[in-house]
Structures are given as structure tokens and as C-alpha cells.
Amino acid sequence: LNPAVSRRLACGDVEGRLEAIFGRVRAIQAKSGRFDMLLCVGNFFGSTSEAEWAEYRTGAKKAPIPTYVLGANNQDTLSYFPDVSGCELAENITYLGRRGVYSGCSGLQIAYLSGTEAQQQPAPAHSFSAKDVAELKTTLLSAPNFRGVDILLTSPWPRDVGAFANSAGEIDTKKCGSKLVSDLAASLKPRYHFAALEKAYYERLPYRNHMVLQETPQHVTRFIALADVGNTSKKKYLYAFSIVPMSSMDPAELVKQPQDVTENPYRKLRKEAPKSKALLSAEEEPACQFFFDLNKHQGKKRPSDGKERGDSQPKQAKKPPQPTGPCWFCLASPEVEKHLVVSIGTHCYLALAKGGLSPDHVLILPIGHYQSVVDLSSEVLEEVTKYKAALKEFFRSKGKRYVLFERNYRSQHLQLQVIPVPLDLCTSEDIKEAFIAQAQEQQIELLEIPEHSDITQVAQPGTPYFYVELDTGEKLFHRIRGRFPLQFGRCVLASEALLAQPQRADWRQCAA
């Protein structure tokens, strides 16, 4: 056994049910062996705690394991925590303090933040403010070669933690939790982040802490929300895990990416602070090849005013950039061939392709003027996703799978080409291999983007690229750095390996 491995337990809101939690811990240790510590997030004390607590406070009873708790989340339980900097509350039960870092003898780093996000100033004693979060971040980020912490403990969930991930059930992660906790998690990059307060169990898919194809791989984060102790719904409130301190791990082992890794739910927060400098230094194609002013466009897409980006209301107030000349795809434009329009939504519309590869070849297009997928506002992107899901279901009902591609090069308005392929004609693997084979023949570097990631994570606004997405969720990406064959996507699909209609590779040679 690795001596650096430590076995930990984490639990959600105890609410004063000390006998229940410690009884459960004793049973687990009797069955599975000793654990090193119990970490408690959420409300450790409740409105009826006093009788049970008195036995532990006086030493009549003792916690069966070193127990570390967060502070009060409301005025009613403040009196249980006499010292804001942390203290021993009873034998084997320690209050960590308002905020800080606990470093065990093994080298394990545990960052913690007590209380709930303050809704007023000055912050009440049971709340934390932006200043608390900033000071905790500064303490850790100023350390040389900081890579992240092993564990982060907060009582509230981080806002938007469910983005790009599995469902959190009845909990709406767009409204639940704290934006300050999201900011803290984005900066501290914990390997495990535990929270509570929502009386729900949610183990989010692990998310990455680096930009795919742009940054050196880093470790992933696992967010786990725990329910309240002894809840009648039998939701999980106790979580057992083994962990080796980051400082003791082989770097290659530390950054291994699990199969189910997803995009970082706080990526907009991560980009926000260093954004203005990053955009100036990013390697990009000259702006003159596009039909818009690149710098002005980036300023609209990624405002660096320091405001939170959690909700989409500021975006809704901004109009998309306007084309500098006639656009064939802005729905309000007289150039649009409206007889090809199939469906119109709030932000997007669906149209038959002019000179399509097949009669049911369609385009998903934004109603307003956007250059590419990476430029879309959140509400437009959400509607694009709905259209894709509807088309996938429709084509499957017709015995087909779709292939979607986008070419952000020598194009003025975003066009997502959606081409159905009969299921009995080829597999998704055949389609992927056909794209990769033709790319290699033409010396085009076509890279596979990891599952659960998305195009906006690998391309900045203004970046020329070609992108393919299969209905299995597999994605291929090429960063265009010079010339690129404009009909590449159509040529692959029209080839003998797939639709076997090479004469339709160029739309201009097809009837409308």
C-alpha cells in the first residue's frame, strides 16, 4: 500500500444529528477499516442540537474519528463557533475557521470557506464576501508553482456547476448556489470539491482544468454535493474516498483524463480576468480575411468589464454585430431565399441547403449575424443545441444518422451544415475514418476533441477553423492556418466511401 494514500469521509448537513452520523461512521469503519478524518460541509448544527451536543462538548461522548467542520450558515447557530479563526469544539471535533487552508502531515491541502454568500454589506458573521474569496485565492495563488488544492470545502454549491454535465435532478444549477464559490473553484482547481445545503446528492462528471489543445493538461476536478444526514429519501449524505496528495503524485499520473471528463463549467469565469491580455497575444489569422473588424467583434463577444458572466441578461441586451455588406443568411436580409426556410425559432432558423448533397440536407443558421459557433451568445447556442437534438431524433426515425460540419473560413455568416446518412450505408466510425483519411491525403491536421468538450473551448473568436460533429457526440477539429479547400466537408461526404455522389461535392454544380 502507498503510505501517502489517505482515506477520507465527507458528509453533508449534519443538522445536529450527531448520533446518526457518528453511528454510521462507526459501522463503516467496523466493516471497511479505519478512515483518517471526516469532513463536514453544510449545517453541522441544527435548531435541536443542544441536548446531543452537550454530551460531546462535556466529553461524555467522543467522536469516533477526527472531524473537521465548517462554520455557521445562519444566525441561529453562530453561538456554537466561539472563535472565527477556528478552534477545537470538542474532543475530535474541530471548527476549521472562516476561511483558510488546512495542510495535513501527509501534505494534503484542504481549502475551506465557511458560511453562505453575503447578500448585504457589511457581511453578517455567518456569510462570506468577495473580499474573503479574494484573500483566500491570493494566499494560495501566490505560492510558487501552484497547481491547485487537493480538496475544497464550501457549504453552498457553486453557481452553474451543472453546465456541460450530467443533470443535477431537481436542482437548477443556473439559479442555485454562489457565484463567488464558482470563482473560487475555478481559481483553486480542487481535485475534490464538496458542498451541501440543498438536501440533494449530486456527483458531477469530472471536469478538466485546462483548455484542450491550448494549455498543458492538468488534473480534473470532481464536484460532489451531499444530502442531509438521516434524510427520509435515503439520498447519499456520506462519501468515502481515497486520495494521494498532489505533491506526492507522479505528474503524468496526476493529469490523466478519465473517459467521462467534461468541459469546465466555469470556463467563462476563467477567461474573464486575463482575457484582454490573452486576446492581444493570441496567435490569429489577419483580420482582413473576414467580413468584420476582428478586434471590435471580439470586444462584443468577450467583454472585459469585470462583471459576472453567470446569467445571460447582459448578452440579450446586445445586438449581434452587423454585416458590412449584403448577407445571404441574415433572415432579415432581402438576399435570403426564404422559400428554402423550413422552421424559424426565437434565435435560429432551419433551411434547406441550396444544392444539397441530399434532399434532406439542411442548415442551422442564427437569425442575427454571427460569424461562427464560438461567437454565439448563450441563448443562441442553446437554441442551436435544441435544433441539433430535434434533427438527430427526426433523422433516426427515418433510419438515418446525421453529420454536422462548419467551415469558419471565407464565410460571412455561420452555417451549420447537417447532412443525413442512411444507417445501413455506413457506421459513425466509417464516417470518422473517411474524414481523417481525406484530411491526411491533403495534409490537413484533423484532431479529435475529447468527449463532453465543445468547440468554444478550442477556438477563440476570429479563429479560422473546420469542425465536424457526429451524432454520437464525436468531434473533429482543424485549425486553419493557411489555405483550406472550401468544399472539403462536402467532398468527404460525397465520396465513394460514404454517399457515393462525387458529382455533388460542389453545391454550385447541383440544382437548387
Coordinates of N, CA and C in Angstrom, one line a residue, residues 263-464:
E263 N -16.1 19.5 -20.1 CA -15.6 20.8 -20.1 C -15.8 21.5 -18.8
N264 N -15.0 22.5 -18.5 CA -15.0 23.2 -17.2 C -16.3 24.1 -17.2
P265 N -17.1 23.9 -16.1 CA -18.4 24.7 -16.1 C -18.2 26.1 -15.9
Y266 N -17.0 26.5 -15.4 CA -16.7 27.9 -15.1 C -15.7 28.5 -16.1
R267 N -15.7 28.0 -17.3 CA -14.6 28.4 -18.2 C -14.8 29.9 -18.6
K268 N -16.0 30.4 -18.5 CA -16.2 31.9 -18.8 C -15.5 32.7 -17.7
L269 N -15.6 32.2 -16.4 CA -15.0 32.9 -15.3 C -13.5 32.9 -15.5
R270 N -13.0 31.7 -15.9 CA -11.5 31.5 -16.0 C -11.0 32.5 -17.1
K271 N -11.7 32.7 -18.2 CA -11.3 33.5 -19.2 C -11.4 35.0 -18.9
E272 N -12.3 35.3 -18.0 CA -12.7 36.7 -17.8 C -11.5 37.6 -17.4
A273 N -10.8 37.2 -16.3 CA -9.8 38.1 -15.8 C -8.6 38.4 -16.7
P274 N -8.0 37.3 -17.3 CA -6.8 37.6 -18.1 C -7.2 37.8 -19.6
K275 N -8.5 38.0 -19.9 CA -8.9 37.9 -21.3 C -8.3 39.0 -22.2
S276 N -8.3 40.3 -21.7 CA -7.9 41.3 -22.6 C -6.5 41.1 -23.0
K277 N -5.6 40.7 -22.1 CA -4.2 40.5 -22.5 C -4.1 39.3 -23.4
A278 N -4.8 38.2 -23.0 CA -4.7 37.0 -23.8 C -5.1 37.2 -25.3
L279 N -6.1 38.0 -25.5 CA -6.6 38.2 -26.9 C -5.6 38.9 -27.7
L280 N -4.9 39.8 -27.0 CA -3.8 40.6 -27.8 C -2.7 39.7 -28.2
S281 N -2.4 38.7 -27.3 CA -1.2 37.9 -27.6 C -1.5 36.6 -28.3
A282 N -2.8 36.3 -28.5 CA -3.2 35.0 -29.1 C -2.7 35.1 -30.6
E283 N -2.3 33.9 -31.1 CA -1.9 33.8 -32.5 C -3.2 33.6 -33.3
E284 N -3.4 34.6 -34.2 CA -4.6 34.6 -35.0 C -4.3 35.0 -36.4
E285 N -5.2 34.6 -37.3 CA -5.1 35.0 -38.7 C -5.4 36.5 -38.9
P286 N -4.8 37.2 -39.9 CA -5.1 38.6 -40.1 C -6.6 38.8 -40.2
A287 N -7.0 39.9 -39.6 CA -8.5 40.2 -39.6 C -9.0 40.5 -41.0
C288 N -8.1 40.9 -41.9 CA -8.6 41.3 -43.2 C -9.3 40.2 -44.0
Q289 N -9.1 39.0 -43.7 CA -9.7 37.9 -44.5 C -11.2 37.7 -44.1
F290 N -11.6 38.4 -43.1 CA -13.0 38.2 -42.6 C -13.8 39.5 -43.1
F291 N -15.2 39.3 -43.0 CA -16.1 40.4 -43.3 C -16.5 41.2 -42.1
F292 N -15.6 41.3 -41.1 CA -15.9 42.1 -40.0 C -14.6 42.6 -39.4
D293 N -14.7 43.6 -38.5 CA -13.5 44.1 -37.8 C -13.2 43.1 -36.6
L294 N -12.1 42.4 -36.7 CA -11.9 41.3 -35.7 C -11.8 41.8 -34.3
N295 N -11.1 42.9 -34.0 CA -10.9 43.4 -32.7 C -12.2 44.0 -32.1
K296 N -13.0 44.7 -32.9 CA -14.3 45.1 -32.5 C -15.2 44.0 -32.2
H297 N -15.2 42.9 -33.0 CA -16.0 41.8 -32.8 C -15.7 41.0 -31.5
Q298 N -14.4 40.9 -31.3 CA -14.0 40.2 -30.0 C -14.4 41.0 -28.8
G299 N -14.4 42.3 -28.9 CA -14.8 43.1 -27.8 C -16.3 42.9 -27.4
K300 N -17.1 42.7 -28.5 CA -18.5 42.4 -28.2 C -18.8 41.1 -27.6
K301 N -18.0 40.1 -28.1 CA -18.2 38.7 -27.6 C -17.7 38.5 -26.2
R302 N -16.5 39.0 -25.9 CA -15.9 38.7 -24.6 C -15.6 40.0 -23.9
P303 N -16.7 40.7 -23.4 CA -16.4 42.0 -22.7 C -15.6 41.8 -21.5
S304 N -14.6 42.7 -21.3 CA -13.7 42.6 -20.1 C -14.0 43.6 -19.1
D305 N -15.3 43.8 -18.8 CA -15.6 44.8 -17.8 C -15.6 44.3 -16.4
G306 N -15.2 43.1 -16.2 CA -15.1 42.6 -14.8 C -16.4 42.1 -14.2
K307 N -17.5 42.2 -15.0 CA -18.8 41.8 -14.4 C -18.9 40.3 -14.5
E308 N -19.8 39.7 -13.6 CA -20.0 38.3 -13.6 C -20.7 37.9 -14.9
R309 N -20.4 36.7 -15.4 CA -20.9 36.2 -16.6 C -21.9 35.1 -16.4
G310 N -22.4 34.9 -15.2 CA -23.2 33.7 -14.9 C -24.6 33.8 -15.6
D311 N -25.2 35.0 -15.8 CA -26.5 35.0 -16.4 C -26.4 35.6 -17.8
S312 N -27.4 35.4 -18.6 CA -27.3 35.8 -20.0 C -28.0 37.1 -20.3
Q313 N -28.5 37.8 -19.2 CA -29.2 39.1 -19.5 C -28.4 40.1 -20.2
P314 N -27.1 40.4 -19.7 CA -26.4 41.4 -20.5 C -26.2 41.1 -21.9
K315 N -26.1 39.8 -22.3 CA -25.9 39.4 -23.7 C -27.2 39.7 -24.4
Q316 N -28.3 39.5 -23.8 CA -29.6 39.6 -24.6 C -29.8 41.1 -24.9
A317 N -29.2 42.0 -24.2 CA -29.4 43.4 -24.4 C -28.5 43.8 -25.6
K318 N -27.5 43.1 -25.9 CA -26.6 43.4 -27.0 C -27.0 42.8 -28.3
K319 N -27.0 43.6 -29.4 CA -27.4 43.1 -30.7 C -26.1 42.4 -31.3
P320 N -26.3 41.3 -32.1 CA -25.2 40.7 -32.8 C -24.5 41.7 -33.7
P321 N -23.2 41.6 -34.1 CA -22.6 42.5 -35.0 C -23.3 42.5 -36.3
Q322 N -23.3 43.6 -37.0 CA -24.0 43.7 -38.3 C -23.0 43.4 -39.4
P323 N -23.5 42.8 -40.5 CA -22.6 42.5 -41.7 C -22.2 43.9 -42.3
T324 N -21.0 43.9 -42.9 CA -20.5 45.1 -43.6 C -21.0 45.2 -45.0
G325 N -21.7 44.1 -45.5 CA -22.2 44.1 -46.8 C -23.4 43.2 -46.9
P326 N -23.9 42.9 -48.1 CA -25.1 42.0 -48.2 C -24.8 40.7 -47.6
C327 N -25.7 40.1 -46.8 CA -25.5 38.7 -46.3 C -26.6 37.8 -46.8
W328 N -26.3 36.7 -47.3 CA -27.2 35.7 -47.8 C -28.0 35.0 -46.8
F329 N -27.6 35.1 -45.5 CA -28.2 34.3 -44.5 C -28.8 35.0 -43.3
C330 N -28.6 36.3 -43.1 CA -29.3 37.1 -42.1 C -30.8 37.0 -42.5
L331 N -31.7 36.5 -41.7 CA -33.1 36.3 -42.0 C -33.8 37.6 -42.5
A332 N -33.3 38.7 -41.9 CA -34.0 40.0 -42.3 C -33.5 40.5 -43.6
S333 N -32.4 39.9 -44.2 CA -31.8 40.4 -45.4 C -32.7 40.0 -46.6
P334 N -32.8 41.0 -47.6 CA -33.5 40.7 -48.8 C -32.8 39.6 -49.7
E335 N -31.6 39.3 -49.4 CA -30.8 38.3 -50.2 C -31.2 36.8 -49.8
V336 N -31.9 36.7 -48.6 CA -32.2 35.3 -48.1 C -33.3 34.7 -49.1
E337 N -33.1 33.5 -49.5 CA -34.0 32.8 -50.3 C -35.0 32.1 -49.4
K338 N -36.1 32.8 -49.1 CA -37.0 32.4 -48.0 C -37.8 31.2 -48.3
H339 N -37.9 30.8 -49.6 CA -38.6 29.6 -50.0 C -37.9 28.4 -49.5
L340 N -36.7 28.5 -49.1 CA -35.9 27.3 -48.6 C -36.1 27.2 -47.0
V341 N -36.6 28.2 -46.4 CA -36.8 28.2 -44.9 C -37.8 27.1 -44.5
V342 N -37.4 26.3 -43.5 CA -38.2 25.2 -43.0 C -38.8 25.5 -41.7
S343 N -38.1 26.1 -40.8 CA -38.5 26.4 -39.4 C -37.8 27.6 -38.9
I344 N -38.6 28.4 -38.2 CA -38.0 29.7 -37.6 C -38.2 29.6 -36.1
G345 N -37.1 29.7 -35.3 CA -37.2 29.7 -33.8 C -37.1 31.2 -33.3
T346 N -36.7 31.3 -32.1 CA -36.5 32.6 -31.5 C -35.2 33.3 -31.9
H347 N -34.1 32.4 -32.0 CA -32.8 33.0 -32.3 C -32.2 32.3 -33.5
C348 N -32.7 31.2 -34.0 CA -32.2 30.4 -35.1 C -33.3 30.1 -36.1
Y349 N -32.9 29.6 -37.3 CA -33.8 29.1 -38.2 C -33.2 27.9 -38.9
L350 N -34.0 27.1 -39.5 CA -33.6 25.9 -40.3 C -34.0 26.1 -41.7
A351 N -33.1 25.8 -42.6 CA -33.3 26.0 -44.1 C -32.8 24.8 -44.9
L352 N -33.4 24.5 -46.0 CA -32.9 23.5 -46.9 C -31.6 24.1 -47.5
A353 N -30.6 23.2 -47.7 CA -29.4 23.7 -48.4 C -29.6 23.9 -49.8
K354 N -29.1 25.0 -50.4 CA -29.2 25.2 -51.8 C -28.1 24.3 -52.5
G355 N -28.5 23.4 -53.4 CA -27.6 22.5 -54.0 C -27.2 21.4 -52.9
G356 N -28.1 20.9 -52.2 CA -27.8 20.0 -51.1 C -27.2 18.7 -51.6
L357 N -26.5 18.0 -50.7 CA -26.0 16.7 -51.0 C -27.1 15.6 -51.1
S358 N -28.2 15.9 -50.4 CA -29.4 15.0 -50.5 C -30.6 15.9 -50.3
P359 N -31.8 15.4 -50.6 CA -33.0 16.3 -50.5 C -33.2 16.8 -49.1
D360 N -32.7 16.0 -48.0 CA -32.9 16.5 -46.7 C -31.7 17.0 -46.0
H361 N -30.8 17.5 -46.8 CA -29.6 18.3 -46.3 C -30.1 19.7 -45.9
V362 N -29.9 20.0 -44.6 CA -30.4 21.3 -44.1 C -29.2 22.1 -43.4
L363 N -29.6 23.3 -43.2 CA -28.6 24.2 -42.5 C -29.3 24.8 -41.2
I364 N -28.5 24.8 -40.1 CA -29.0 25.5 -38.9 C -28.3 26.9 -39.0
L365 N -29.0 28.0 -38.9 CA -28.5 29.3 -39.1 C -29.0 30.2 -38.0
P366 N -28.1 31.1 -37.4 CA -28.7 32.1 -36.5 C -29.4 33.2 -37.3
I367 N -30.5 33.7 -36.7 CA -31.3 34.7 -37.3 C -30.5 36.0 -37.5
G368 N -29.8 36.4 -36.4 CA -28.9 37.5 -36.4 C -27.6 37.2 -37.1
H369 N -26.7 38.2 -37.2 CA -25.5 38.0 -37.9 C -24.4 37.6 -37.0
Y370 N -24.0 36.3 -37.0 CA -22.8 35.8 -36.3 C -21.9 35.1 -37.2
Q371 N -20.6 35.2 -37.0 CA -19.6 34.6 -37.9 C -19.4 33.1 -37.7
S372 N -19.5 32.6 -36.4 CA -19.2 31.2 -36.2 C -19.8 30.8 -34.9
V373 N -19.8 29.5 -34.6 CA -20.3 29.0 -33.3 C -19.7 29.6 -32.1
V374 N -18.4 29.9 -32.2 CA -17.7 30.4 -31.0 C -18.1 31.8 -30.7
D375 N -18.8 32.5 -31.6 CA -19.2 33.9 -31.4 C -20.6 34.0 -30.8
L376 N -21.3 32.8 -30.8 CA -22.7 32.9 -30.4 C -22.9 33.2 -28.9
S377 N -24.0 34.0 -28.7 CA -24.4 34.2 -27.3 C -25.0 33.0 -26.7
S378 N -25.1 32.9 -25.4 CA -25.6 31.7 -24.7 C -27.0 31.3 -25.2
E379 N -27.9 32.3 -25.3 CA -29.2 31.9 -25.7 C -29.3 31.4 -27.1
V380 N -28.5 31.9 -28.0 CA -28.5 31.4 -29.4 C -27.9 30.0 -29.4
L381 N -26.8 29.8 -28.7 CA -26.2 28.5 -28.6 C -27.1 27.4 -28.1
E382 N -27.9 27.8 -27.1 CA -28.9 26.9 -26.5 C -29.9 26.5 -27.5
E383 N -30.4 27.4 -28.4 CA -31.3 27.0 -29.4 C -30.7 26.2 -30.5
V384 N -29.5 26.5 -30.9 CA -28.7 25.6 -31.8 C -28.7 24.2 -31.3
T385 N -28.4 24.0 -30.0 CA -28.4 22.7 -29.4 C -29.7 22.0 -29.5
K386 N -30.8 22.7 -29.3 CA -32.2 22.1 -29.4 C -32.5 21.7 -30.8
Y387 N -32.1 22.5 -31.8 CA -32.3 22.1 -33.2 C -31.5 20.8 -33.5
K388 N -30.3 20.8 -33.0 CA -29.5 19.6 -33.3 C -30.1 18.3 -32.7
A389 N -30.6 18.4 -31.5 CA -31.3 17.3 -30.8 C -32.5 16.9 -31.6
A390 N -33.3 17.9 -32.1 CA -34.5 17.6 -32.8 C -34.2 16.9 -34.1
L391 N -33.2 17.4 -34.8 CA -32.8 16.8 -36.1 C -32.2 15.3 -35.9
K392 N -31.5 15.1 -34.8 CA -31.0 13.8 -34.6 C -32.1 12.8 -34.4
E393 N -33.1 13.2 -33.6 CA -34.3 12.4 -33.3 C -35.1 12.1 -34.6
F394 N -35.3 13.2 -35.4 CA -36.0 13.1 -36.7 C -35.3 12.1 -37.6
F395 N -34.0 12.4 -37.9 CA -33.3 11.5 -38.8 C -33.2 10.1 -38.4
R396 N -33.1 9.9 -37.1 CA -33.1 8.5 -36.6 C -34.4 7.8 -36.9
S397 N -35.5 8.5 -36.7 CA -36.8 7.9 -37.0 C -37.0 7.6 -38.5
K398 N -36.1 8.2 -39.3 CA -36.1 7.9 -40.8 C -35.0 6.9 -41.2
G399 N -34.4 6.3 -40.1 CA -33.3 5.3 -40.4 C -32.0 6.0 -40.9
K400 N -31.7 7.2 -40.3 CA -30.5 7.9 -40.8 C -29.8 8.5 -39.5
R401 N -28.5 8.7 -39.7 CA -27.7 9.5 -38.7 C -27.2 10.7 -39.4
Y402 N -27.0 11.8 -38.6 CA -26.6 13.0 -39.3 C -25.1 13.2 -39.1
V403 N -24.5 14.0 -40.0 CA -23.1 14.5 -39.9 C -23.3 16.0 -39.9
L404 N -22.7 16.7 -39.0 CA -22.7 18.2 -39.0 C -21.3 18.7 -39.2
F405 N -21.2 19.7 -40.0 CA -19.9 20.4 -40.1 C -20.0 21.9 -40.3
E406 N -19.0 22.6 -39.9 CA -18.9 24.1 -40.0 C -17.6 24.5 -40.5
R407 N -17.5 25.4 -41.5 CA -16.3 25.9 -42.0 C -16.3 27.4 -41.7
N408 N -15.5 27.8 -40.7 CA -15.3 29.2 -40.4 C -14.1 29.8 -41.1
Y409 N -14.3 29.9 -42.4 CA -13.2 30.4 -43.3 C -13.8 30.8 -44.6
R410 N -13.5 32.1 -45.0 CA -14.1 32.7 -46.2 C -15.6 32.5 -46.2
S411 N -16.2 32.7 -45.0 CA -17.7 32.7 -44.9 C -18.0 33.9 -44.0
Q412 N -19.2 34.5 -44.3 CA -19.6 35.7 -43.6 C -20.5 35.4 -42.4
H413 N -21.4 34.4 -42.6 CA -22.4 34.1 -41.6 C -22.4 32.6 -41.3
L414 N -22.5 32.3 -40.0 CA -22.4 30.9 -39.5 C -23.4 30.0 -40.3
Q415 N -22.9 28.9 -40.8 CA -23.8 27.9 -41.4 C -23.4 26.6 -40.9
L416 N -24.3 25.9 -40.1 CA -24.1 24.6 -39.7 C -24.7 23.6 -40.7
Q417 N -23.9 22.9 -41.4 CA -24.4 22.0 -42.5 C -24.8 20.7 -41.8
V418 N -26.0 20.2 -42.0 CA -26.4 19.0 -41.4 C -26.9 18.0 -42.5
I419 N -26.1 16.9 -42.7 CA -26.3 16.0 -43.8 C -26.7 14.6 -43.2
P420 N -27.8 14.1 -43.5 CA -28.2 12.8 -43.1 C -27.6 11.7 -43.9
V421 N -27.2 10.6 -43.2 CA -26.6 9.4 -43.9 C -27.3 8.2 -43.5
P422 N -27.8 7.3 -44.4 CA -28.5 6.1 -44.0 C -27.7 5.3 -43.1
L423 N -28.4 4.8 -42.0 CA -27.7 3.9 -41.0 C -27.1 2.7 -41.6
D424 N -27.8 2.1 -42.7 CA -27.3 0.9 -43.3 C -26.2 1.1 -44.3
L425 N -25.9 2.4 -44.5 CA -24.9 2.7 -45.5 C -23.5 2.6 -44.9
C426 N -23.4 3.2 -43.7 CA -22.1 3.2 -43.0 C -22.2 3.5 -41.5
T427 N -21.2 3.2 -40.8 CA -21.3 3.4 -39.3 C -20.7 4.8 -39.0
S428 N -20.8 5.3 -37.8 CA -20.2 6.5 -37.4 C -18.7 6.4 -37.5
E429 N -18.2 5.2 -37.2 CA -16.7 5.0 -37.3 C -16.2 5.1 -38.8
D430 N -17.1 4.6 -39.7 CA -16.7 4.8 -41.1 C -16.7 6.3 -41.5
I431 N -17.6 7.0 -41.0 CA -17.6 8.5 -41.4 C -16.4 9.2 -40.8
K432 N -16.1 8.9 -39.6 CA -14.9 9.5 -38.9 C -13.6 9.1 -39.7
E433 N -13.5 7.8 -40.1 CA -12.3 7.4 -40.8 C -12.2 8.0 -42.1
A434 N -13.4 8.3 -42.8 CA -13.3 8.9 -44.1 C -12.8 10.3 -44.0
F435 N -13.3 11.1 -43.0 CA -12.8 12.4 -42.8 C -11.3 12.4 -42.5
I436 N -10.9 11.6 -41.6 CA -9.4 11.5 -41.2 C -8.6 11.1 -42.4
A437 N -9.0 10.1 -43.2 CA -8.2 9.7 -44.4 C -8.1 10.8 -45.4
Q438 N -9.1 11.5 -45.7 CA -9.0 12.5 -46.7 C -8.2 13.7 -46.2
A439 N -8.3 13.9 -44.9 CA -7.5 15.0 -44.3 C -6.0 14.7 -44.4
Q440 N -5.7 13.4 -44.1 CA -4.3 13.0 -44.2 C -3.7 13.2 -45.7
E441 N -4.6 12.8 -46.6 CA -4.2 12.9 -48.0 C -3.9 14.3 -48.4
Q442 N -4.6 15.3 -47.8 CA -4.4 16.7 -48.2 C -3.6 17.4 -47.2
Q443 N -2.9 16.6 -46.3 CA -2.0 17.2 -45.3 C -2.8 18.2 -44.4
I444 N -4.0 17.8 -44.0 CA -4.8 18.6 -43.1 C -4.8 17.9 -41.7
E445 N -4.4 18.6 -40.7 CA -4.3 18.1 -39.3 C -5.7 18.1 -38.7
L446 N -6.4 17.0 -38.7 CA -7.8 16.9 -38.1 C -7.7 16.2 -36.8
L447 N -7.9 16.9 -35.7 CA -7.8 16.4 -34.4 C -9.1 16.0 -33.8
E448 N -9.1 15.0 -32.9 CA -10.4 14.6 -32.3 C -10.5 15.4 -30.9
I449 N -11.6 16.1 -30.7 CA -11.8 16.8 -29.5 C -12.4 15.9 -28.5
P450 N -11.9 15.9 -27.2 CA -12.4 14.9 -26.2 C -13.9 15.0 -26.0
E451 N -14.5 13.9 -25.7 CA -15.9 13.9 -25.5 C -16.3 14.8 -24.3
H452 N -17.5 15.4 -24.4 CA -18.0 16.3 -23.4 C -17.4 17.7 -23.4
S453 N -16.5 17.9 -24.4 CA -16.0 19.2 -24.6 C -16.8 19.9 -25.7
D454 N -16.4 21.2 -26.0 CA -17.1 21.8 -27.1 C -16.2 22.7 -27.9
I455 N -16.6 23.1 -29.0 CA -15.8 23.9 -30.0 C -15.3 25.2 -29.4
T456 N -16.1 25.8 -28.5 CA -15.8 27.1 -28.0 C -14.5 27.0 -27.0
Q457 N -14.2 25.7 -26.6 CA -13.1 25.6 -25.7 C -11.7 25.5 -26.5
V458 N -11.8 25.2 -27.8 CA -10.5 25.0 -28.5 C -10.3 26.1 -29.6
A459 N -11.3 27.0 -29.7 CA -11.1 28.1 -30.7 C -11.6 29.4 -30.2
Q460 N -10.7 30.4 -30.3 CA -11.1 31.8 -29.9 C -12.0 32.4 -31.0
P461 N -12.8 33.4 -30.7 CA -13.5 34.2 -31.7 C -12.5 34.7 -32.8
G462 N -12.9 34.6 -34.0 CA -12.0 35.1 -35.1 C -11.0 34.0 -35.6
T463 N -10.9 32.9 -34.9 CA -10.0 31.8 -35.4 C -10.6 31.1 -36.6
P464 N -9.9 31.0 -37.7 CA -10.5 30.2 -38.8 C -10.3 28.7 -38.5

